[in-house]
Short mmCIF file of C-alpha atoms and ligand atoms in Angstrom, two decimals:
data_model
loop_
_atom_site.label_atom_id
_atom_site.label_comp_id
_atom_site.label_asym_id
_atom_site.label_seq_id
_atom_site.Cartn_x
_atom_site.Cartn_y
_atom_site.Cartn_z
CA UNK U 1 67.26 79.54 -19.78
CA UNK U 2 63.30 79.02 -18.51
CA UNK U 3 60.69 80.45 -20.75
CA UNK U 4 57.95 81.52 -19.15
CA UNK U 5 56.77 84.69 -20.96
CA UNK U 6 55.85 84.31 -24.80
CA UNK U 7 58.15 83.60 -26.67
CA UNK U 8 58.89 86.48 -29.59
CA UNK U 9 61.47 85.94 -32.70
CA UNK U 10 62.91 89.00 -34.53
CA UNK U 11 65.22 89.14 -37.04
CA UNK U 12 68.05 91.10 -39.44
CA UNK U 13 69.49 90.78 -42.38
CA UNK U 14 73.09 92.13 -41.83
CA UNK U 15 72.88 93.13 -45.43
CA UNK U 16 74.68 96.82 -44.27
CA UNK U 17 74.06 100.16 -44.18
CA UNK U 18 70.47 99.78 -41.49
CA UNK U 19 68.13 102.33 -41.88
CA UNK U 20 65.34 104.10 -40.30
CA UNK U 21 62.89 102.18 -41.84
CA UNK U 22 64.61 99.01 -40.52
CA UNK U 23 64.97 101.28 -37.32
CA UNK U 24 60.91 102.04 -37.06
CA UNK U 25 59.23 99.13 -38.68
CA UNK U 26 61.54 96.69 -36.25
CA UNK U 27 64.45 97.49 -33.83
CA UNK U 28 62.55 100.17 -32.24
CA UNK U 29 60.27 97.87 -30.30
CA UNK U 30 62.83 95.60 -29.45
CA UNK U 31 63.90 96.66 -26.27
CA UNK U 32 60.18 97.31 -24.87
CA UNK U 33 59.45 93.75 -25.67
CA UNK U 34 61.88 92.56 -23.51
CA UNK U 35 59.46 93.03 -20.59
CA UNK U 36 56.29 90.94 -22.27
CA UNK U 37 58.35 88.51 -24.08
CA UNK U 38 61.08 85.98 -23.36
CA UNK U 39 62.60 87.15 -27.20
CA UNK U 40 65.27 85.53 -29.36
CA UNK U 41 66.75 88.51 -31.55
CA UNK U 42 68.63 87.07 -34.49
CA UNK U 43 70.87 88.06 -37.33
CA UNK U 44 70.34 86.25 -40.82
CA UNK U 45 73.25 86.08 -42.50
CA UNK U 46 72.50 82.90 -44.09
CA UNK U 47 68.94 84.83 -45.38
CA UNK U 48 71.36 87.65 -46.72
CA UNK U 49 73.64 85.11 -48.55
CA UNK U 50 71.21 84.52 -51.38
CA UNK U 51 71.38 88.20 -52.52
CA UNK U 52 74.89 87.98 -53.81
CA UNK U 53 76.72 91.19 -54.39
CA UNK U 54 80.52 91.40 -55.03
CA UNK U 55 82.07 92.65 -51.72
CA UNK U 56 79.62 91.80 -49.39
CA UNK U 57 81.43 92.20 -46.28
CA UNK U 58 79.33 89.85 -44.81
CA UNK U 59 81.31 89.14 -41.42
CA UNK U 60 81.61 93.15 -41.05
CA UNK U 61 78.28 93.82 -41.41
CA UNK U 62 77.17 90.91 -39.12
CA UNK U 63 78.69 92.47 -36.29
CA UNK U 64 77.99 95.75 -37.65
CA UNK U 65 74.01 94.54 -37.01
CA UNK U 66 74.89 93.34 -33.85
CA UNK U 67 75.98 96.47 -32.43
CA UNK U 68 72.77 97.87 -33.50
CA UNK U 69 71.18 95.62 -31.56
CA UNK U 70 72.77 96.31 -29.07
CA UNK U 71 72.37 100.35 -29.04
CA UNK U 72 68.68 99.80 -29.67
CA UNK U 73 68.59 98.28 -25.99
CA UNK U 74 68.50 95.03 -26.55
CA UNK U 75 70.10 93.34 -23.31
CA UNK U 76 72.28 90.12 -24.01
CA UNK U 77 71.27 89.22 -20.36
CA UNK U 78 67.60 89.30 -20.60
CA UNK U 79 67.07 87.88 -24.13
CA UNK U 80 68.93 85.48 -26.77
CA UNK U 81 71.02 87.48 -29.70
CA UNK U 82 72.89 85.05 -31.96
CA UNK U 83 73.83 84.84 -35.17
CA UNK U 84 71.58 82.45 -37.50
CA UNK U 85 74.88 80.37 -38.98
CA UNK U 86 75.92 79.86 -35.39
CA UNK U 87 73.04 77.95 -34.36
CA UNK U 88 73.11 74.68 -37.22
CA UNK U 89 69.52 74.03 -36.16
CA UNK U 90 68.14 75.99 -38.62
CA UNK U 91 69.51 74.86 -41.67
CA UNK U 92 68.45 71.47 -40.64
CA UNK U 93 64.84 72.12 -39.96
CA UNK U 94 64.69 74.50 -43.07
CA UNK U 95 65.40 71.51 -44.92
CA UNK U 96 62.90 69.22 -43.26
CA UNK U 97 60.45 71.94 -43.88
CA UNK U 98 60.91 71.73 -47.36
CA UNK U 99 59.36 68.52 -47.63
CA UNK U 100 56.20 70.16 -46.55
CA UNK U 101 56.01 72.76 -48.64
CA UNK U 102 54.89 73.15 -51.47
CA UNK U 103 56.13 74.66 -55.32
CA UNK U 104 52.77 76.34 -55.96
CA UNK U 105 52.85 78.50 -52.35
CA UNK U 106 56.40 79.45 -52.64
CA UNK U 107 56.29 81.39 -56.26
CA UNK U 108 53.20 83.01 -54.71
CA UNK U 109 55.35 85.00 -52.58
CA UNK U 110 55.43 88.09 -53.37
CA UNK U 111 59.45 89.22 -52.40
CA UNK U 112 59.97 86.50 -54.43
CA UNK U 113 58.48 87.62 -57.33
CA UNK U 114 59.48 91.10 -57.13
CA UNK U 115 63.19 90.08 -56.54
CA UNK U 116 63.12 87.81 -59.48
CA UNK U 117 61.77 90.44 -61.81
CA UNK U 118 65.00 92.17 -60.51
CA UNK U 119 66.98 89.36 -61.08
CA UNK U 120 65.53 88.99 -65.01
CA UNK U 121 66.02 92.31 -65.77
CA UNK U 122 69.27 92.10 -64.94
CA UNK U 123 69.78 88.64 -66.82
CA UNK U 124 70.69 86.88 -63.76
CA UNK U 125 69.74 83.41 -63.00
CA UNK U 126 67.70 82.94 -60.36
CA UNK U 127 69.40 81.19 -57.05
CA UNK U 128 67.22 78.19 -55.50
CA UNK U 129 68.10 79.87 -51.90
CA UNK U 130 65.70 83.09 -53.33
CA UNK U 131 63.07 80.55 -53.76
CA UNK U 132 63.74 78.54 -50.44
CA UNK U 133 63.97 82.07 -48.46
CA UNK U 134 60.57 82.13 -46.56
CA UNK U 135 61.30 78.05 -45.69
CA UNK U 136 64.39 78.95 -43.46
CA UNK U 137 62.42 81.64 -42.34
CA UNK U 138 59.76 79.41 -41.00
CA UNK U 139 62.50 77.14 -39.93
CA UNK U 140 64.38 80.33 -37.75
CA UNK U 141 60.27 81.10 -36.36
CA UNK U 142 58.93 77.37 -35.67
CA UNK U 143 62.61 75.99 -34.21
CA UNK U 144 61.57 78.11 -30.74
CA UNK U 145 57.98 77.05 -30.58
CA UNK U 146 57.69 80.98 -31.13
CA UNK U 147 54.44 83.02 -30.38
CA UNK U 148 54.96 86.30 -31.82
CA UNK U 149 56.77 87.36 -34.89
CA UNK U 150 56.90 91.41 -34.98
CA UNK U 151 57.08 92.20 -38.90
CA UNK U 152 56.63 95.06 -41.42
CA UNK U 153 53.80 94.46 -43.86
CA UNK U 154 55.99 93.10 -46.37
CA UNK U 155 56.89 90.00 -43.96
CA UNK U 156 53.53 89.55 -43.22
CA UNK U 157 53.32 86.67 -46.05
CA UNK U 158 56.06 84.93 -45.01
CA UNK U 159 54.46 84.43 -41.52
CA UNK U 160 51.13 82.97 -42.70
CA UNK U 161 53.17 80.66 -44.66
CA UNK U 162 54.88 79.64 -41.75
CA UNK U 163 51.77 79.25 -40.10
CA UNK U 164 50.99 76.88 -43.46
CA UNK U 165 53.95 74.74 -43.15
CA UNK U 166 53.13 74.48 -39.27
CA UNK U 167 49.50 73.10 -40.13
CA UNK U 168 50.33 70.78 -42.64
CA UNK U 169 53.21 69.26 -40.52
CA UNK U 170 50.32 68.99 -37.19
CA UNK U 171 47.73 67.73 -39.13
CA UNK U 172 49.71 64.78 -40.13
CA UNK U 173 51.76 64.47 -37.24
CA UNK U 174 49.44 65.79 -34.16
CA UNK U 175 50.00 69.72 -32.42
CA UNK U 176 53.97 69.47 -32.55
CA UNK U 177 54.46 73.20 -33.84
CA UNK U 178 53.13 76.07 -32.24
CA UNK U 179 51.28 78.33 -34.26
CA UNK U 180 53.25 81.88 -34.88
CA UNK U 181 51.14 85.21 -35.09
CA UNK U 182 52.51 88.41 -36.63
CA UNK U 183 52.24 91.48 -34.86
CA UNK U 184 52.01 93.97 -36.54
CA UNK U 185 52.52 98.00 -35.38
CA UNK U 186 49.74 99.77 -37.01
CA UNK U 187 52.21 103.02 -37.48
CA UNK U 188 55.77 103.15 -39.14
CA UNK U 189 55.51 99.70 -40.33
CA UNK U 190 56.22 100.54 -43.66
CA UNK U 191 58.44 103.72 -43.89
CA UNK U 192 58.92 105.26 -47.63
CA UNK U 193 60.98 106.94 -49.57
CA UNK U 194 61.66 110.77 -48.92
CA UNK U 195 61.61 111.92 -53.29
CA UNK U 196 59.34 109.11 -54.02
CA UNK U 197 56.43 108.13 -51.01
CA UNK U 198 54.92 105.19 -53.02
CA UNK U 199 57.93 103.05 -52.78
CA UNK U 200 59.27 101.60 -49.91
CA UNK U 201 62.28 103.13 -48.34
CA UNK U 202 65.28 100.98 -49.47
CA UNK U 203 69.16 100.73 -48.44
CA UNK U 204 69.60 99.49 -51.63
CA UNK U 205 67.85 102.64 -53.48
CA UNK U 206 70.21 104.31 -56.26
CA UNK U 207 68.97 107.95 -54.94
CA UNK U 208 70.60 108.01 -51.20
CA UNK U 209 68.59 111.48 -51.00
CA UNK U 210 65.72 108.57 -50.95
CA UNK U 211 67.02 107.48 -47.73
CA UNK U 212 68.12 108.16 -44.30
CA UNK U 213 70.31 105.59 -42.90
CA UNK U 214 71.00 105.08 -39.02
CA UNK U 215 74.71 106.24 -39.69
CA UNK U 216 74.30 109.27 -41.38
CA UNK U 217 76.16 111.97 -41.20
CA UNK U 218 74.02 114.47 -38.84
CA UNK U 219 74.14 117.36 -40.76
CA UNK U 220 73.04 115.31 -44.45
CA UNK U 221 69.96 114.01 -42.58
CA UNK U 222 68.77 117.66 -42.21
CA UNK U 223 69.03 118.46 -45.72
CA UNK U 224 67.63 115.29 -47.18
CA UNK U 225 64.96 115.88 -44.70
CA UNK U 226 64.37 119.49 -46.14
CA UNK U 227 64.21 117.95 -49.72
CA UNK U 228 61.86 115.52 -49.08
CA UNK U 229 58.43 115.55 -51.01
CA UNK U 230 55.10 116.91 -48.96
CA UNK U 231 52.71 116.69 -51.27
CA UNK U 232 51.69 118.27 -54.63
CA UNK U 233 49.02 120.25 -53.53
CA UNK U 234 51.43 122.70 -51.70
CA UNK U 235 48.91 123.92 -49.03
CA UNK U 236 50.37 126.51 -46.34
CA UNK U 237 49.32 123.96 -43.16
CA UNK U 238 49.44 120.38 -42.61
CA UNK U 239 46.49 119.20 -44.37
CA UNK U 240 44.27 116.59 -41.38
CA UNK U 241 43.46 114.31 -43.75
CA UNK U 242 46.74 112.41 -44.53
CA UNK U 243 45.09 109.43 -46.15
CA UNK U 244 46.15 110.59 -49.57
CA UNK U 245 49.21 112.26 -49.17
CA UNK U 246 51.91 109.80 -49.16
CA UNK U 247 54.61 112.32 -48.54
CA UNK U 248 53.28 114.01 -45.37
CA UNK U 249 51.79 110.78 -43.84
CA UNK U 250 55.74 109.30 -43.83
CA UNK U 251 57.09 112.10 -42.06
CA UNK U 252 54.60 112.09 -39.52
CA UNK U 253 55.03 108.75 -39.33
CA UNK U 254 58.85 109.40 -38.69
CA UNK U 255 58.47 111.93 -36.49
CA UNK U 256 55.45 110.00 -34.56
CA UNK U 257 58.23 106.98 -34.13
CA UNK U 258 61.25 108.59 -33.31
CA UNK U 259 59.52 111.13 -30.48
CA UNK U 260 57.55 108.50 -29.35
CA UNK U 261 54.52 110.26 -29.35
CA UNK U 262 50.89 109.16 -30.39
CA UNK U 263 50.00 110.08 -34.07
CA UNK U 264 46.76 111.94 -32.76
CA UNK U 265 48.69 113.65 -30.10
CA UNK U 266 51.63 114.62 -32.36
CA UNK U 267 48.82 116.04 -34.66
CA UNK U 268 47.32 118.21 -32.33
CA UNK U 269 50.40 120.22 -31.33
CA UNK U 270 51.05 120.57 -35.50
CA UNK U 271 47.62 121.83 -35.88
CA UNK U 272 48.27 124.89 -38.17
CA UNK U 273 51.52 124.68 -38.63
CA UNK U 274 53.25 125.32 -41.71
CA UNK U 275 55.11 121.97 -43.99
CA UNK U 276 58.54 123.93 -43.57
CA UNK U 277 58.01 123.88 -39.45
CA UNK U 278 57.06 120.59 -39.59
CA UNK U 279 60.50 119.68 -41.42
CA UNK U 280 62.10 121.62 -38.55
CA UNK U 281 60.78 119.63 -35.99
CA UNK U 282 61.20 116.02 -37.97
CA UNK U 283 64.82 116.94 -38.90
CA UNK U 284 65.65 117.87 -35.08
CA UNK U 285 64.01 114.70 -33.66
CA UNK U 286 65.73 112.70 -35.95
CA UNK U 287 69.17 114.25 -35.84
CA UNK U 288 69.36 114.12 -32.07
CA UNK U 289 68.09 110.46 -31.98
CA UNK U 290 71.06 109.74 -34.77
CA UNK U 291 73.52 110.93 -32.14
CA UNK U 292 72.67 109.69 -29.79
CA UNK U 293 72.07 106.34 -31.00
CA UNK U 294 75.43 106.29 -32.80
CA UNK U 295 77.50 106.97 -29.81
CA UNK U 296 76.27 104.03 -28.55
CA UNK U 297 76.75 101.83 -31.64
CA UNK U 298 80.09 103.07 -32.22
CA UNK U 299 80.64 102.01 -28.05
CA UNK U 300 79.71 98.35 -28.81
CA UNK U 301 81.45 98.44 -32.72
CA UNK U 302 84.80 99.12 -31.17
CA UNK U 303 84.41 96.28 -29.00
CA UNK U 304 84.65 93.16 -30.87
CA UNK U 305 85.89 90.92 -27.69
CA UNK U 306 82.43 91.51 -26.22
CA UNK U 307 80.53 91.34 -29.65
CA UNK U 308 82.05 88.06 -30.08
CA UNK U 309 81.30 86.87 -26.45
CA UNK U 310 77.65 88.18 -26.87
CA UNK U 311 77.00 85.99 -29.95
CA UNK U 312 78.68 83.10 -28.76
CA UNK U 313 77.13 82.84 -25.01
CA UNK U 314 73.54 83.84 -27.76
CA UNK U 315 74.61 80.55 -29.81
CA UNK U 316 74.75 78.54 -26.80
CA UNK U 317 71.89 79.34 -25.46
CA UNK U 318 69.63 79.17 -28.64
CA UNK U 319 71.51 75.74 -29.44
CA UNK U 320 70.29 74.58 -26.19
CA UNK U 321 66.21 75.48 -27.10
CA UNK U 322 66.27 74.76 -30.77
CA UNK U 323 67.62 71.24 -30.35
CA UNK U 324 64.56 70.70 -27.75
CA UNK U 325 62.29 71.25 -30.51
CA UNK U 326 64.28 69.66 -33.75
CA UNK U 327 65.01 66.03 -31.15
CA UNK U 328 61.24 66.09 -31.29
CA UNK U 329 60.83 66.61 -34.98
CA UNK U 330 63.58 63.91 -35.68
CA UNK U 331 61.80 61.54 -33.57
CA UNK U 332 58.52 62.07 -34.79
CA UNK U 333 59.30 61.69 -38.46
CA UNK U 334 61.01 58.40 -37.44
CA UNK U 335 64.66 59.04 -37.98
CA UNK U 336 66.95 57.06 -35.88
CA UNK U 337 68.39 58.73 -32.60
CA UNK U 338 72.08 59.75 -32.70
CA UNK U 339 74.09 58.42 -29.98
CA UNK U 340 76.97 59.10 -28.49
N1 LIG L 1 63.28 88.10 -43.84
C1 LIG L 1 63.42 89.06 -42.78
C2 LIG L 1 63.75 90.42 -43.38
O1 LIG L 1 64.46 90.51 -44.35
C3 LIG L 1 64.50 88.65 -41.82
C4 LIG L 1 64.16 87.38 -41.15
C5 LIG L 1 64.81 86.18 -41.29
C6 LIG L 1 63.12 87.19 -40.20
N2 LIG L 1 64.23 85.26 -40.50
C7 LIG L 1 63.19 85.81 -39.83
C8 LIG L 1 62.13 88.03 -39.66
C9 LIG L 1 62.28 85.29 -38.91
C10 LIG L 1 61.24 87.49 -38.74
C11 LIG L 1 61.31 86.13 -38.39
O2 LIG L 1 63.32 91.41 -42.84
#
């Protein structure tokens, strides 16, 4: 496969249960990016094995990400899906990598300080692949010589410390790496949750009213849509200024996504209308989207010939580029050629 466009990298934890924060903040522009980007689209399972839960299902909800993919409009013939643990490339540079980075940078990571806290307080020990995360990450981004990474805010970090590792590695060894940028979508980035609008919507959150997930049952996603919090305030019309109204601002920011419409647009046609209309209108949008978007996962799910032919022609492929790049590394740190 010739790339010629940019290249983009996305990726998934199949950690389960998606939802439409994972839907807005990433898989929604996956399909338009098609046409810019040459894209690799990948699911990291070997990311999701260093939260370890009992019962993780991890081979059922790898393909159960893939299907998403795939109902999001991702197209197996115009870009690369594969599964990270497929493609042995990455564990190998992730561990080159790690010899140029550094202690100090890693513990400033923020996930990795908030997941430890969680960690403590639950008097677990703390597993070295929590710490080593954002290395394979920069391993899955810099193994395609990648241009664009599309994140949420709270991947942001991780980028620019790919961008680090990149650096250090060129300035001793001349431009090998290409430099990755973040792009970043400057609405529905970072959805929250529907009780509580400071915090991040989470699939792991105890309260599911909290969250909607992409396989809801239709007629629960109205209700926890009617629940959720506008703001304190309790004016009769949407209030313009949304800056400090966390509640509002997320389901405009929902609603903004999902009907693809521009937020200045979208609040034109609210102007004057009531909070309980406007929960009319998100919980509509949404619930036809969830439909429709689940008759086509459940179209691929019930497939799993084709999922597994999708991720292995993916493997191939992305063997193919990411051994271009790691022969290169091997050479240039002076370890001896394997032949055959
Ligand atoms: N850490 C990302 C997340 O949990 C998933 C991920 C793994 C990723 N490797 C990546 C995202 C490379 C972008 C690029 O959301």
């Amino acid at each position: 496969m010739l790339f010629l466009k940019p290249i983009l990298f996305s990726a998934v934890q199949p950690s389960g249960n998606l939802t439409i924060g994972n839907y807005i903040g990433t898989m929604r522009h996956w399909s338009i990016m098609q046409k810019k980007y040459d894209c690799l689209y990948c699911i990291a399972d070997l990311h999701a094995l260093t939260a370890q839960e009992k019962n993780m299902c991890l081979s059922k909800n790898t393909l159960d990400t893939l299907s998403f993919y795939l109902a999001c409009g991702v197209d197996p013939k115009k870009s690369i899906i594969f599964i990270q643990s497929h493609v042995y490339q990455h564990s190998q540079l992730s561990w080159i990598l790690n010899c140029f980075s550094q202690f100090s940078e890693l513990l400033r990571m923020t996930q990795f300080k908030v997941k430890r806290n969680v960690e403590k307080n639950h008097v677990k020990q703390t597993n070295l692949g929590l710490f080593n995360y954002p290395v394979l990450m920069a391993a899955d981004i810099l193994l395609y010589q990648t241009n664009f990474v599309p994140v949420g805010k709270d991947q942001k970090q991780h980028v620019e410390l790919t961008r680090n590792i990149a650096n250090r590695f060129n300035s001793i060894y001349g431009n090998i790496f290409k430099l990755p940028k973040p792009l970043i979508h400057q609405y529905g980035s970072k959805i929250m949750s529907l009780l509580e609008p400071q915090k991040k919507m989470s699939k792991s959150d105890t309260n599911k009213n909290n969250v909607i997930f992409l396989l809801d049952d239709i007629k629960s996603v109205s209700l926890k849509i009617k629940h959720a919090v506008t703001d304190s305030e309790r004016p009769s019309k949407i209030d313009y200024n949304i800056e400090n109204k966390p509640g509002i601002s997320n389901l405009l920011e929902i609603l903004s996504a999902i009907s693809n419409k521009d937020m200045n647009i979208l609040l034109k046609e609210l102007d004057g209308m009531m909070y309980r209309e406007l929960k009319n209108i998100v919980s509509d949008c949404l619930s036809k989207f969830l439909s429709k978007l689940q008759r086509s996962y459940y179209d691929y799910r019930n497939d799993e010939c084709y999922l597994k032919k999708v991720a292995h022609e993916g493997a191939m492929k992305a063997r193919l580029k990411s051994e271009e790049t790691l022969k290169i590394i091997h050479s240039t740190l002076g370890l001896v050629p394997y032949f055959k």
